[in-house]
């Protein structure tokens, strides 16, 4: 089984994040995955996102991997030394501030208390890499579903999203912005091709990052998924074209009319 | 048998879930639904089991057979295609269903036993599957097992034309799954009842 790191290092296949960059411009994709210049920047939001995923999807891994940073004054020499000694004593752990740690636990607890989300995440396989060649374009693809569960003879892919706003209106906006519909279609088709099993649905479990950490579950319908399918196949076709020609263009070098946004 | 008794018997046959025998059917449904040998959708579900009993009664099949072959696809009860073929083969009105395939497509044919006439169902083609959107839908079996799907659909069309009483106006499970215009609200409702 591929580790999360192996999954991200494999540039012979394209992921949903890669498709997003191709959509922006092939030059962005090249810079991120193929140039060798990209350095992963860690941000607090990303770190908390990973920790929440572990706390919800793999609680045992969370307990093993994450700890609370000691409360020392790192502006003083003694504080710095104590802090460094602490990190040396715990080399394989990731640390969060006490408040971030509590936030992760609260989010996980909230998901557990949601009747549908908790059932969906009760039993299944977390973070398993799937690879396939797209049927229509032949493009080599990869995905790493958060969670796959079987219930009453059906397979469901479950994706956990931390969000500012899990309300139908709020989540619909961020889902469109981050192209979650493309992710749903890409993962559903990929899973079917990789395992020969058609998942019944791709279900988003959206959990708000702030109290009361409300949870909501969503699916896209066939119309949105069919539209997303067309979109990702167009992205895959562009990706293949760029790969075959080894040409990764940026934005068109023309003068474009600028539109005002629709809001 | 008196005239009154004959009328009573007929009424019962035509309305198996009438008040007269509802209680009896409910008792049977309760007993059946407590068995763990029946499919999960019926276990502990007396209303579903009652519906299966009613359908079994109407088409003269065993309740267990109906339960094993009646699927709920996107909220719609649907027969499995293999059940439709079995029901057509055993109904006594036709010879065993055969499938004729050539470049034009696939059709189901059988001989009507009463007249000796050869009856042909409509031709089903892969072009039809594409045009109707059956083959382009996510997870479509038309892409992975087209030969089987052609025959299943040919059997369903044959049954719909020549033995609609056996299909009882319902689609086959494969047909129901092919319907592309299922509303997401219906899918969500279906999921909420499952999870």
Short mmCIF file of C-alpha atoms in Angstrom, two decimals:
data_model
loop_
_atom_site.label_atom_id
_atom_site.label_comp_id
_atom_site.label_asym_id
_atom_site.label_seq_id
_atom_site.Cartn_x
_atom_site.Cartn_y
_atom_site.Cartn_z
CA UNK A 1 0.00 0.00 0.00
CA UNK A 2 1.33 3.44 -0.93
CA UNK A 3 2.03 5.87 1.89
CA UNK A 4 0.70 9.39 1.76
CA UNK A 5 4.22 10.62 0.92
CA UNK A 6 4.67 8.08 -1.91
CA UNK A 7 1.29 9.13 -3.26
CA UNK A 8 2.26 12.78 -3.42
CA UNK A 9 5.72 12.06 -4.86
CA UNK A 10 4.36 10.00 -7.76
CA UNK A 11 4.27 12.46 -10.69
CA UNK A 12 3.66 9.80 -13.34
CA UNK A 13 -0.04 10.03 -12.60
CA UNK A 14 -2.33 13.01 -12.20
CA UNK A 15 -4.48 13.65 -9.11
CA UNK A 16 -7.48 15.92 -8.58
CA UNK A 17 -5.11 18.63 -7.24
CA UNK A 18 -3.14 18.27 -10.48
CA UNK A 19 -6.34 18.66 -12.50
CA UNK A 20 -7.07 21.89 -10.61
CA UNK A 21 -3.66 23.26 -11.61
CA UNK A 22 -4.13 22.19 -15.24
CA UNK A 23 -7.45 24.06 -15.17
CA UNK A 24 -5.61 27.17 -13.96
CA UNK A 25 -2.79 26.74 -16.49
CA UNK A 26 -0.49 23.88 -17.51
CA UNK A 27 2.43 26.12 -16.46
CA UNK A 28 1.15 25.98 -12.87
CA UNK A 29 1.02 22.19 -13.04
CA UNK A 30 4.57 22.02 -14.41
CA UNK A 31 5.89 24.35 -11.73
CA UNK A 32 4.31 22.38 -8.92
CA UNK A 33 4.94 18.80 -10.02
CA UNK A 34 7.58 18.63 -12.73
CA UNK A 35 9.99 21.55 -12.40
CA UNK A 36 11.75 20.22 -9.32
CA UNK A 37 11.67 23.75 -7.95
CA UNK A 38 8.57 23.44 -5.82
CA UNK A 39 9.03 23.35 -2.07
CA UNK A 40 6.09 22.29 0.03
CA UNK A 41 5.12 25.15 2.31
CA UNK A 42 3.60 24.13 5.57
CA UNK A 43 0.83 26.33 6.84
CA UNK A 44 -1.08 26.22 10.09
CA UNK A 45 -4.33 25.63 8.18
CA UNK A 46 -2.81 22.64 6.34
CA UNK A 47 -1.36 21.20 9.55
CA UNK A 48 -4.68 21.48 11.35
CA UNK A 49 -6.47 20.04 8.32
CA UNK A 50 -4.22 16.94 8.39
CA UNK A 51 -4.64 16.61 12.15
CA UNK A 52 -8.45 16.81 11.89
CA UNK A 53 -8.41 14.15 9.17
CA UNK A 54 -6.35 11.89 11.43
CA UNK A 55 -8.52 12.62 14.48
CA UNK A 56 -11.74 11.80 12.59
CA UNK A 57 -10.68 9.06 10.18
CA UNK A 58 -7.83 7.38 12.03
CA UNK A 59 -8.16 8.20 15.75
CA UNK A 60 -5.47 5.66 16.71
CA UNK A 61 -3.00 7.27 14.31
CA UNK A 62 -3.92 10.67 15.73
CA UNK A 63 -3.20 9.49 19.27
CA UNK A 64 0.15 8.04 18.16
CA UNK A 65 1.25 10.91 15.93
CA UNK A 66 -0.01 14.10 17.50
CA UNK A 67 0.84 15.73 20.78
CA UNK A 68 0.46 19.05 22.59
CA UNK A 69 3.27 21.58 22.54
CA UNK A 70 4.62 22.42 26.00
CA UNK A 71 3.75 25.86 27.29
CA UNK A 72 7.21 27.43 27.57
CA UNK A 73 8.36 30.97 26.85
CA UNK A 74 10.47 30.48 23.73
CA UNK A 75 11.67 34.07 23.92
CA UNK A 76 13.92 33.12 26.85
CA UNK A 77 17.06 30.97 26.63
CA UNK A 78 15.74 28.47 29.17
CA UNK A 79 12.41 28.26 27.36
CA UNK A 80 14.13 27.68 24.01
CA UNK A 81 16.29 24.93 25.47
CA UNK A 82 13.34 23.25 27.12
CA UNK A 83 11.41 23.42 23.84
CA UNK A 84 14.26 21.93 21.79
CA UNK A 85 14.82 19.19 24.37
CA UNK A 86 11.10 18.36 24.15
CA UNK A 87 11.24 18.07 20.34
CA UNK A 88 14.37 15.90 20.52
CA UNK A 89 12.69 13.59 22.99
CA UNK A 90 9.71 13.17 20.66
CA UNK A 91 11.23 12.92 17.15
CA UNK A 92 8.36 11.16 15.37
CA UNK A 93 5.52 13.26 16.66
CA UNK A 94 3.75 16.27 15.24
CA UNK A 95 2.77 18.93 17.73
CA UNK A 96 -0.14 21.28 17.91
CA UNK A 97 -0.82 24.08 20.34
CA UNK A 98 -3.15 23.12 23.18
CA UNK A 99 -5.99 25.10 21.62
CA UNK A 100 -5.47 23.56 18.15
CA UNK A 101 -5.29 20.09 19.69
CA UNK A 102 -8.55 20.70 21.55
CA UNK A 103 -10.11 22.02 18.35
CA UNK A 104 -9.21 18.79 16.50
CA UNK A 105 -10.74 16.68 19.25
CA UNK A 106 -13.88 18.84 19.33
CA UNK A 107 -14.32 18.54 15.55
CA UNK A 108 -13.83 14.78 15.71
CA UNK A 109 -16.35 14.53 18.56
CA UNK A 110 -18.85 16.56 16.59
CA UNK A 111 -18.54 14.25 13.56
CA UNK A 112 -18.95 11.25 15.87
CA UNK A 113 -22.15 12.74 17.27
CA UNK A 114 -23.71 13.21 13.82
CA UNK A 115 -26.00 10.23 13.16
CA UNK A 116 -25.22 9.86 9.42
CA UNK A 117 -21.56 10.91 9.46
CA UNK A 118 -20.73 8.56 12.35
CA UNK A 119 -22.35 5.59 10.57
CA UNK A 120 -20.52 6.39 7.35
CA UNK A 121 -17.18 6.52 9.17
CA UNK A 122 -17.85 3.57 11.48
CA UNK A 123 -16.05 0.86 9.50
CA UNK A 124 -14.05 1.10 6.31
CA UNK A 125 -10.69 1.87 4.81
CA UNK A 126 -9.04 5.25 5.29
CA UNK A 127 -6.60 6.91 2.91
CA UNK A 128 -6.04 4.12 0.41
CA UNK A 129 -4.43 5.07 -2.89
CA UNK A 130 -6.16 4.02 -6.11
CA UNK A 131 -4.58 4.20 -9.56
CA UNK A 132 -6.17 3.76 -12.98
CA UNK A 133 -5.99 4.84 -16.61
CA UNK A 134 -8.96 6.97 -17.61
CA UNK A 135 -11.28 5.08 -20.00
CA UNK A 136 -11.97 7.99 -22.33
CA UNK A 137 -8.53 9.63 -22.59
CA UNK A 138 -6.15 6.91 -21.39
CA UNK A 139 -4.54 9.40 -18.98
CA UNK A 140 -2.80 7.81 -15.96
CA UNK A 141 -4.67 8.93 -12.85
CA UNK A 142 -4.45 8.54 -9.08
CA UNK A 143 -6.65 9.37 -6.10
CA UNK A 144 -6.62 8.85 -2.36
CA UNK A 145 -10.17 8.70 -0.97
CA UNK A 146 -10.46 9.78 2.65
CA UNK A 147 -12.66 6.83 3.53
CA UNK A 148 -14.40 3.97 1.72
CA UNK A 149 -17.18 2.09 3.48
CA UNK A 150 -19.58 -0.71 2.60
CA UNK A 151 -23.15 -0.59 3.86
CA UNK A 152 -25.98 -2.95 2.92
CA UNK A 153 -24.09 -4.23 -0.09
CA UNK A 154 -23.27 -0.75 -1.41
CA UNK A 155 -19.95 1.06 -1.52
CA UNK A 156 -19.68 4.70 -0.48
CA UNK A 157 -16.75 7.07 -0.78
CA UNK A 158 -16.71 9.53 2.08
CA UNK A 159 -14.74 12.76 2.01
CA UNK A 160 -14.18 14.91 5.07
CA UNK A 161 -14.06 18.67 4.52
CA UNK A 162 -13.31 21.23 7.18
CA UNK A 163 -15.01 24.47 6.25
CA UNK A 164 -15.94 27.91 7.55
CA UNK A 165 -19.58 27.35 6.60
CA UNK A 166 -21.21 23.91 6.30
CA UNK A 167 -24.68 25.31 5.55
CA UNK A 168 -26.12 24.27 2.17
CA UNK A 169 -25.55 27.75 0.73
CA UNK A 170 -22.11 28.23 2.24
CA UNK A 171 -20.79 24.78 1.43
CA UNK A 172 -22.19 24.89 -2.10
CA UNK A 173 -20.09 28.02 -2.75
CA UNK A 174 -16.83 26.68 -1.35
CA UNK A 175 -17.48 23.30 -3.02
CA UNK A 176 -17.78 25.00 -6.39
CA UNK A 177 -14.73 27.18 -5.73
CA UNK A 178 -12.59 24.16 -4.88
CA UNK A 179 -14.19 22.02 -7.62
CA UNK A 180 -15.46 19.33 -5.26
CA UNK A 181 -17.90 18.18 -7.96
CA UNK A 182 -14.88 17.33 -10.13
CA UNK A 183 -13.34 15.43 -7.23
CA UNK A 184 -16.55 13.43 -6.71
CA UNK A 185 -16.84 12.38 -10.37
CA UNK A 186 -13.09 11.70 -10.70
CA UNK A 187 -13.00 9.52 -7.57
CA UNK A 188 -16.23 7.65 -8.38
CA UNK A 189 -15.03 6.75 -11.87
CA UNK A 190 -11.51 5.98 -10.66
CA UNK A 191 -12.73 3.67 -7.91
CA UNK A 192 -14.95 1.82 -10.35
CA UNK A 193 -12.10 1.32 -12.78
CA UNK A 194 -9.54 0.37 -10.15
CA UNK A 195 -11.73 -2.07 -8.21
CA UNK A 196 -14.48 -3.07 -10.66
CA UNK A 197 -17.08 -1.92 -8.13
CA UNK A 198 -19.38 1.02 -8.78
CA UNK A 199 -19.69 3.13 -5.62
CA UNK A 200 -23.25 4.18 -4.93
CA UNK A 201 -22.33 7.70 -3.90
CA UNK A 202 -19.59 10.14 -3.04
CA UNK A 203 -20.63 11.75 0.23
CA UNK A 204 -19.09 14.92 1.66
CA UNK A 205 -18.99 15.23 5.42
CA UNK A 206 -18.57 18.98 5.97
CA UNK A 207 -17.58 20.09 9.46
CA UNK A 208 -17.27 23.70 10.57
CA UNK A 209 -13.94 24.79 12.07
CA UNK A 210 -15.50 26.94 14.78
CA UNK A 211 -17.91 26.16 17.64
CA UNK A 212 -20.44 24.62 17.71
CA UNK A 213 -18.56 22.62 15.01
CA UNK A 214 -21.73 21.80 13.08
CA UNK A 215 -21.67 18.89 10.64
CA UNK A 216 -23.63 18.41 7.40
CA UNK A 217 -23.51 15.69 4.73
CA UNK A 218 -23.94 16.34 1.02
CA UNK A 219 -23.99 14.56 -2.33
CA UNK A 220 -23.96 15.81 -5.90
CA UNK A 221 -26.64 14.52 -8.30
CA UNK A 222 -26.17 12.93 -11.74
CA UNK A 223 -26.37 16.27 -13.55
CA UNK A 224 -23.53 17.86 -11.57
CA UNK A 225 -21.47 14.67 -11.83
CA UNK A 226 -21.94 14.44 -15.59
CA UNK A 227 -20.87 18.07 -15.94
CA UNK A 228 -17.87 17.39 -13.70
CA UNK A 229 -17.00 14.35 -15.81
CA UNK A 230 -16.83 16.52 -18.92
CA UNK A 231 -14.67 19.04 -17.05
CA UNK A 232 -12.14 16.54 -15.72
CA UNK A 233 -11.92 14.76 -19.08
CA UNK A 234 -11.15 18.11 -20.74
CA UNK A 235 -8.44 18.69 -18.09
CA UNK A 236 -7.04 15.20 -18.71
CA UNK A 237 -6.96 15.81 -22.47
CA UNK A 238 -5.02 19.06 -21.91
CA UNK A 239 -2.67 17.25 -19.52
CA UNK A 240 -1.94 14.52 -22.07
CA UNK A 241 -1.43 17.04 -24.84
CA UNK A 242 1.07 18.97 -22.70
CA UNK A 243 2.85 15.82 -21.60
CA UNK A 244 3.17 14.46 -25.13
CA UNK A 245 4.46 17.75 -26.50
CA UNK A 246 6.41 18.60 -23.32
CA UNK A 247 4.94 22.07 -23.58
CA UNK A 248 3.27 23.59 -20.54
CA UNK A 249 1.80 26.94 -21.55
CA UNK A 250 0.68 29.69 -19.19
CA UNK A 251 -2.12 32.16 -19.85
CA UNK A 252 -2.86 33.03 -23.52
CA UNK A 253 -0.64 35.90 -24.66
CA UNK A 254 -3.47 38.10 -25.87
CA UNK A 255 -5.36 41.06 -24.48
CA UNK A 256 -8.48 39.75 -22.78
CA UNK A 257 -11.69 41.57 -21.91
CA UNK A 258 -12.05 41.57 -18.11
CA UNK A 259 -15.39 40.64 -16.58
CA UNK A 260 -16.81 41.75 -13.27
CA UNK A 261 -17.53 38.80 -10.98
CA UNK A 262 -21.10 37.53 -10.75
CA UNK A 263 -21.61 38.63 -7.16
CA UNK B 1 -70.76 -24.19 -3.33
CA UNK B 2 -73.41 -21.51 -2.94
CA UNK B 3 -73.47 -18.40 -5.11
CA UNK B 4 -72.61 -16.27 -2.06
CA UNK B 5 -69.52 -18.35 -1.27
CA UNK B 6 -68.30 -18.16 -4.90
CA UNK B 7 -68.57 -14.36 -4.89
CA UNK B 8 -66.67 -14.19 -1.61
CA UNK B 9 -63.84 -16.38 -2.99
CA UNK B 10 -63.54 -14.29 -6.16
CA UNK B 11 -63.42 -11.07 -4.19
CA UNK B 12 -60.62 -12.45 -2.04
CA UNK B 13 -58.63 -13.54 -5.08
CA UNK B 14 -58.91 -10.17 -6.73
CA UNK B 15 -58.10 -8.17 -3.63
CA UNK B 16 -55.54 -10.08 -1.63
CA UNK B 17 -54.94 -7.15 0.72
CA UNK B 18 -58.59 -6.47 1.40
CA UNK B 19 -59.69 -6.01 5.01
CA UNK B 20 -60.89 -9.63 5.03
CA UNK B 21 -57.46 -11.16 4.76
CA UNK B 22 -55.21 -8.23 5.69
CA UNK B 23 -54.70 -9.51 9.20
CA UNK B 24 -53.73 -12.92 7.92
CA UNK B 25 -51.26 -11.40 5.41
CA UNK B 26 -49.83 -9.23 8.16
CA UNK B 27 -49.24 -12.28 10.36
CA UNK B 28 -47.49 -14.06 7.50
CA UNK B 29 -45.42 -10.92 6.78
CA UNK B 30 -44.45 -10.65 10.44
CA UNK B 31 -43.27 -14.27 10.53
CA UNK B 32 -41.35 -13.96 7.25
CA UNK B 33 -39.76 -10.65 8.16
CA UNK B 34 -38.32 -12.13 11.34
CA UNK B 35 -36.32 -14.67 9.30
CA UNK B 36 -32.69 -13.84 8.61
CA UNK B 37 -32.77 -15.96 5.45
CA UNK B 38 -34.67 -13.29 3.54
CA UNK B 39 -32.87 -10.30 1.95
CA UNK B 40 -31.87 -7.49 4.30
CA UNK B 41 -34.38 -4.97 2.92
CA UNK B 42 -37.19 -7.18 4.24
CA UNK B 43 -35.73 -8.29 7.57
CA UNK B 44 -37.75 -6.71 10.35
CA UNK B 45 -39.66 -4.70 7.76
CA UNK B 46 -43.28 -5.85 7.78
CA UNK B 47 -44.54 -3.24 5.24
CA UNK B 48 -41.91 -4.28 2.64
CA UNK B 49 -42.67 -7.95 3.25
CA UNK B 50 -46.41 -7.31 2.85
CA UNK B 51 -45.78 -5.68 -0.53
CA UNK B 52 -43.64 -8.65 -1.59
CA UNK B 53 -46.43 -11.04 -0.51
CA UNK B 54 -48.96 -9.08 -2.52
CA UNK B 55 -46.75 -9.18 -5.62
CA UNK B 56 -45.99 -12.87 -5.19
CA UNK B 57 -49.70 -13.54 -4.92
CA UNK B 58 -50.43 -11.58 -8.08
CA UNK B 59 -47.87 -13.29 -10.29
CA UNK B 60 -48.16 -16.71 -8.67
CA UNK B 61 -44.54 -16.84 -7.50
CA UNK B 62 -43.11 -17.72 -4.09
CA UNK B 63 -42.66 -14.74 -1.72
CA UNK B 64 -39.00 -15.63 -1.19
CA UNK B 65 -38.39 -15.59 -4.95
CA UNK B 66 -40.02 -12.18 -5.21
CA UNK B 67 -37.99 -10.83 -2.30
CA UNK B 68 -34.75 -12.09 -3.84
CA UNK B 69 -35.50 -10.51 -7.18
CA UNK B 70 -37.24 -7.28 -6.29
CA UNK B 71 -34.74 -4.46 -5.89
CA UNK B 72 -35.26 -0.85 -4.92
CA UNK B 73 -33.22 1.26 -7.36
CA UNK B 74 -33.29 5.01 -6.74
CA UNK B 75 -36.46 4.53 -4.71
CA UNK B 76 -38.26 2.48 -7.38
CA UNK B 77 -39.15 -1.20 -7.02
CA UNK B 78 -37.66 -3.08 -9.97
CA UNK B 79 -37.34 -6.72 -11.03
CA UNK B 80 -33.96 -8.26 -11.73
CA UNK B 81 -33.67 -9.05 -15.43
CA UNK B 82 -32.87 -12.69 -14.79
CA UNK B 83 -36.14 -12.98 -12.86
CA UNK B 84 -38.08 -11.54 -15.79
CA UNK B 85 -36.50 -14.09 -18.13
CA UNK B 86 -37.26 -16.91 -15.68
CA UNK B 87 -40.85 -15.70 -15.24
CA UNK B 88 -41.38 -15.51 -19.02
CA UNK B 89 -39.90 -18.98 -19.49
CA UNK B 90 -42.10 -20.53 -16.81
CA UNK B 91 -45.38 -18.68 -17.43
CA UNK B 92 -46.63 -21.39 -19.80
CA UNK B 93 -47.59 -19.01 -22.59
CA UNK B 94 -44.32 -19.02 -24.52
CA UNK B 95 -41.46 -21.33 -25.38
CA UNK B 96 -38.16 -20.54 -23.63
CA UNK B 97 -36.93 -17.07 -24.58
CA UNK B 98 -34.12 -17.02 -27.14
CA UNK B 99 -31.92 -14.13 -28.19
CA UNK B 100 -31.13 -13.40 -31.79
CA UNK B 101 -28.09 -11.19 -32.27
CA UNK B 102 -26.66 -9.85 -35.49
CA UNK B 103 -25.08 -6.62 -36.69
CA UNK B 104 -28.40 -4.82 -36.24
CA UNK B 105 -28.53 -5.62 -32.51
CA UNK B 106 -30.27 -8.09 -30.26
CA UNK B 107 -33.91 -9.18 -30.00
CA UNK B 108 -35.73 -11.68 -27.80
CA UNK B 109 -37.88 -14.26 -29.59
CA UNK B 110 -40.24 -17.00 -28.43
CA UNK B 111 -43.08 -19.11 -29.80
CA UNK B 112 -46.55 -18.44 -28.46
CA UNK B 113 -47.65 -21.89 -27.36
CA UNK B 114 -51.36 -21.34 -27.96
CA UNK B 115 -50.98 -20.31 -31.61
CA UNK B 116 -47.52 -21.61 -32.58
CA UNK B 117 -46.71 -18.10 -33.78
CA UNK B 118 -43.14 -16.80 -33.52
CA UNK B 119 -43.10 -13.59 -31.50
CA UNK B 120 -40.23 -11.13 -31.76
CA UNK B 121 -39.39 -8.36 -29.31
CA UNK B 122 -37.97 -4.98 -30.40
CA UNK B 123 -34.31 -4.80 -31.45
CA UNK B 124 -31.94 -3.29 -28.88
CA UNK B 125 -28.66 -1.80 -30.09
CA UNK B 126 -25.57 -0.22 -28.58
CA UNK B 127 -26.39 2.93 -30.55
CA UNK B 128 -29.70 3.01 -28.69
CA UNK B 129 -27.84 2.61 -25.37
CA UNK B 130 -25.60 5.55 -26.26
CA UNK B 131 -28.42 7.73 -27.56
CA UNK B 132 -30.54 7.09 -24.46
CA UNK B 133 -27.60 7.88 -22.19
CA UNK B 134 -27.57 4.37 -20.66
CA UNK B 135 -23.97 3.75 -21.68
CA UNK B 136 -22.58 7.14 -20.74
CA UNK B 137 -23.79 7.11 -17.15
CA UNK B 138 -21.19 6.63 -14.38
CA UNK B 139 -20.61 2.96 -13.68
CA UNK B 140 -22.71 1.87 -16.63
CA UNK B 141 -22.65 -1.88 -17.18
CA UNK B 142 -23.19 -1.16 -20.88
CA UNK B 143 -19.52 -0.24 -21.05
CA UNK B 144 -18.23 -3.27 -19.18
CA UNK B 145 -20.67 -6.05 -20.18
CA UNK B 146 -22.58 -4.90 -23.29
CA UNK B 147 -23.48 -8.42 -24.50
CA UNK B 148 -25.34 -9.25 -21.30
CA UNK B 149 -27.01 -5.84 -21.12
CA UNK B 150 -28.27 -6.15 -24.72
CA UNK B 151 -29.96 -9.44 -23.88
CA UNK B 152 -31.37 -8.20 -20.56
CA UNK B 153 -32.87 -5.15 -22.24
CA UNK B 154 -34.23 -7.24 -25.15
CA UNK B 155 -35.96 -9.52 -22.59
CA UNK B 156 -37.40 -6.53 -20.72
CA UNK B 157 -38.80 -5.07 -23.97
CA UNK B 158 -40.26 -8.44 -24.95
CA UNK B 159 -41.90 -8.81 -21.54
CA UNK B 160 -43.28 -5.26 -21.60
CA UNK B 161 -45.00 -5.91 -24.96
CA UNK B 162 -46.18 -9.49 -24.65
CA UNK B 163 -46.45 -10.18 -20.91
CA UNK B 164 -46.99 -6.85 -19.13
CA UNK B 165 -48.91 -8.72 -16.43
CA UNK B 166 -45.66 -10.41 -15.36
CA UNK B 167 -43.67 -7.16 -15.23
CA UNK B 168 -46.63 -5.51 -13.42
CA UNK B 169 -45.70 -2.20 -15.02
CA UNK B 170 -42.32 -2.19 -13.33
CA UNK B 171 -38.93 -1.68 -14.89
CA UNK B 172 -36.07 -4.12 -14.57
CA UNK B 173 -33.37 -3.19 -12.05
CA UNK B 174 -30.96 -2.57 -14.93
CA UNK B 175 -33.45 -0.23 -16.63
CA UNK B 176 -34.02 1.70 -13.42
CA UNK B 177 -30.26 2.08 -12.92
CA UNK B 178 -29.94 3.39 -16.48
CA UNK B 179 -32.36 6.24 -15.94
CA UNK B 180 -30.10 9.27 -16.05
CA UNK B 181 -32.58 11.86 -14.89
CA UNK B 182 -32.88 10.62 -11.32
CA UNK B 183 -33.17 13.65 -9.10
CA UNK B 184 -30.51 14.16 -6.47
CA UNK B 185 -33.29 14.67 -3.92
CA UNK B 186 -34.49 11.12 -4.65
CA UNK B 187 -30.94 9.78 -4.34
CA UNK B 188 -30.47 11.63 -1.04
CA UNK B 189 -33.77 10.24 0.24
CA UNK B 190 -32.68 6.76 -0.77
CA UNK B 191 -29.34 7.21 1.01
CA UNK B 192 -31.01 8.53 4.16
CA UNK B 193 -33.10 5.39 4.38
CA UNK B 194 -30.01 3.21 3.93
CA UNK B 195 -27.58 4.96 6.27
#
